Tab-separated table of C-alpha atoms in Angstrom:
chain	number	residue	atom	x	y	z
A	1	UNK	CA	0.000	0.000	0.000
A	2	UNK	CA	1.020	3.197	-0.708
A	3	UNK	CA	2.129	5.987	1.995
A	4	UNK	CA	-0.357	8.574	0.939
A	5	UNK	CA	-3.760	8.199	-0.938
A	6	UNK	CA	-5.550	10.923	-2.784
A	7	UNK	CA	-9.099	11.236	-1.235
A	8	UNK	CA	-10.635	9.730	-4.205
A	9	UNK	CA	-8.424	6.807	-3.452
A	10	UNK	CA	-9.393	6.930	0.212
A	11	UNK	CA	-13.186	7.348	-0.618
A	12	UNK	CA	-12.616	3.845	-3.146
A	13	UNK	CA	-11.253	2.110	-0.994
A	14	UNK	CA	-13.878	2.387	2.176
A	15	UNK	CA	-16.774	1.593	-0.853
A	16	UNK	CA	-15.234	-1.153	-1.297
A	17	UNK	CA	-14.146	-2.041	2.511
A	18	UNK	CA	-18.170	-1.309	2.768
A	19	UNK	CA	-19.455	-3.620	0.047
A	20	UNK	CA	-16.904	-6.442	1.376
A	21	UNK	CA	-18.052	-6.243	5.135
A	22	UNK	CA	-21.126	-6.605	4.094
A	23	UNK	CA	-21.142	-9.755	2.215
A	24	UNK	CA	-17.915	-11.383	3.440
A	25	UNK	CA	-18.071	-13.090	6.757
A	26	UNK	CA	-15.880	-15.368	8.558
A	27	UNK	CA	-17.841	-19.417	9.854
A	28	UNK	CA	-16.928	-20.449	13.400
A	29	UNK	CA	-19.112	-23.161	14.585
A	30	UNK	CA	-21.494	-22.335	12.083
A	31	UNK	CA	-21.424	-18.537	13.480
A	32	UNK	CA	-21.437	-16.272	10.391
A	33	UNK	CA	-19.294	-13.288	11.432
A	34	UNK	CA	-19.742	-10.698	8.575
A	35	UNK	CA	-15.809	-8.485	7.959
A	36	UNK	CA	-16.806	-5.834	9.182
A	37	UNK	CA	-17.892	-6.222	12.846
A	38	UNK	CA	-14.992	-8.324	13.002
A	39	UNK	CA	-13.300	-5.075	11.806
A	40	UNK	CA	-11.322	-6.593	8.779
A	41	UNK	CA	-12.879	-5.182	6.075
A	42	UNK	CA	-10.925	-1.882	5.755
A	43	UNK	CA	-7.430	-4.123	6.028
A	44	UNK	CA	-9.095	-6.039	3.496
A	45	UNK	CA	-10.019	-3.191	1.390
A	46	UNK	CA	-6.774	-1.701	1.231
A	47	UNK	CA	-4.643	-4.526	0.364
A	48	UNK	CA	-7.443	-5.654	-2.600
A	49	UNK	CA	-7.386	-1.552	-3.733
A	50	UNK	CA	-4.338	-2.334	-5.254
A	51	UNK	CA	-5.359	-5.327	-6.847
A	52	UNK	CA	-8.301	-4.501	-8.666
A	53	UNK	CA	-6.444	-1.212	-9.800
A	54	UNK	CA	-4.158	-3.441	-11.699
A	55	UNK	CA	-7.069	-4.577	-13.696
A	56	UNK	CA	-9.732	-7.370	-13.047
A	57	UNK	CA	-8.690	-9.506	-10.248
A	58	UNK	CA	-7.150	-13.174	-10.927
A	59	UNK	CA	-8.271	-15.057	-8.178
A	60	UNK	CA	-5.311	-16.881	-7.106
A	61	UNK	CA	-3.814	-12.981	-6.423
A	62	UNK	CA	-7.294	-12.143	-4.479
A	63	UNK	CA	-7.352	-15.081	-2.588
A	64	UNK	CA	-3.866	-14.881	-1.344
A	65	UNK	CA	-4.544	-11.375	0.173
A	66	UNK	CA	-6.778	-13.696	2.243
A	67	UNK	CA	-4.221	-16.247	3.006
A	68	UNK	CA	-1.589	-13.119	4.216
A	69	UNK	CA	-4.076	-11.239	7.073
A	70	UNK	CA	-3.250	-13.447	10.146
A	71	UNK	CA	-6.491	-13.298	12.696
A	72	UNK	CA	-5.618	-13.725	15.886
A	73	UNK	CA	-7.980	-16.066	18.334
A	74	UNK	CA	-7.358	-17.108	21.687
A	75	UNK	CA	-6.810	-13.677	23.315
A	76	UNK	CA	-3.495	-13.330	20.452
A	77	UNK	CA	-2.164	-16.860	21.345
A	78	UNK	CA	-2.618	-18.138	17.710
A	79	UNK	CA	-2.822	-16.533	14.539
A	80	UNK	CA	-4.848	-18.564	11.856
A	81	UNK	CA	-4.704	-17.046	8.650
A	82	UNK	CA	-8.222	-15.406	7.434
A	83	UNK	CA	-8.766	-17.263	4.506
A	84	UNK	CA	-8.948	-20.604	6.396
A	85	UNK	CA	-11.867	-18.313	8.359
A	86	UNK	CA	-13.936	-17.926	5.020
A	87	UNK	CA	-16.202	-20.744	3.699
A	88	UNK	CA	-16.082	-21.318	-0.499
A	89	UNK	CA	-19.481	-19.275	-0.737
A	90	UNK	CA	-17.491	-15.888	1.516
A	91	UNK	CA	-14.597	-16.471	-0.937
A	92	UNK	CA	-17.093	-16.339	-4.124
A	93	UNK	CA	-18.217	-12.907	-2.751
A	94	UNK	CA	-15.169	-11.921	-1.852
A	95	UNK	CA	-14.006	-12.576	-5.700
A	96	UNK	CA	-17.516	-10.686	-7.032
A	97	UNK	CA	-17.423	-7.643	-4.910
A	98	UNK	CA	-13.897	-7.401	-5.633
A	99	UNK	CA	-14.652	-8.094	-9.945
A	100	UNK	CA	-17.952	-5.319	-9.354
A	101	UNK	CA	-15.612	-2.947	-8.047
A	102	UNK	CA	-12.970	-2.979	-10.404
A	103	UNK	CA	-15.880	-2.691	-13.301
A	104	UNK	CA	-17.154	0.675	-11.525
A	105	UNK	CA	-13.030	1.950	-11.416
């Protein structure tokens, strides 16, 4: 991510840290957790800004800023990373928002 963001940047990338907290959500124990109460969705956001700037997403790129954000559980005693946190149908909306976004750029 870059140091500084232009506020057009800024304002992209919390509509899209807004559209992914809203349909992305983390299963535990069949507990749907959506992004953004678990407050992910803006570290999300930022790292998939970049991304979908690029041009549309490839999905082994998108998932993989996923597989980097480390969650930690436990009170910090273990990180897990967040992909493993997102069931296949969170990961499909996770790859749509992010393939609607990058249509709108």
């Amino acid at each position: 991510m870059s140091q500084s963001r232009s506020t057009e940047e800024t304002e992209a990338i919390e509509a899209l840290a807004a559209d992914i907290g809203d349909r992305v959500y983390l299963d535990i124990a069949r507990w749907h957790l959506y992004l953004k109460d678990a407050r992910l969705h803006t570290q999300v956001a930022q790292q998939a800004y970049d991304l979908v700037r690029k041009g549309p997403p490839i999905e082994a790129e998108a998932l993989d800023i996923l597989r980097q954000i480390a969650v930690e559980v436990g009170g910090g005693r273990r990180q897990i990373p967040l992909l493993d946190l997102i069931p296949l149908q969170g990961q499909v909306a996770f790859l749509d928002v992010l393939e609607a976004f990058q249509r709108r750029l």
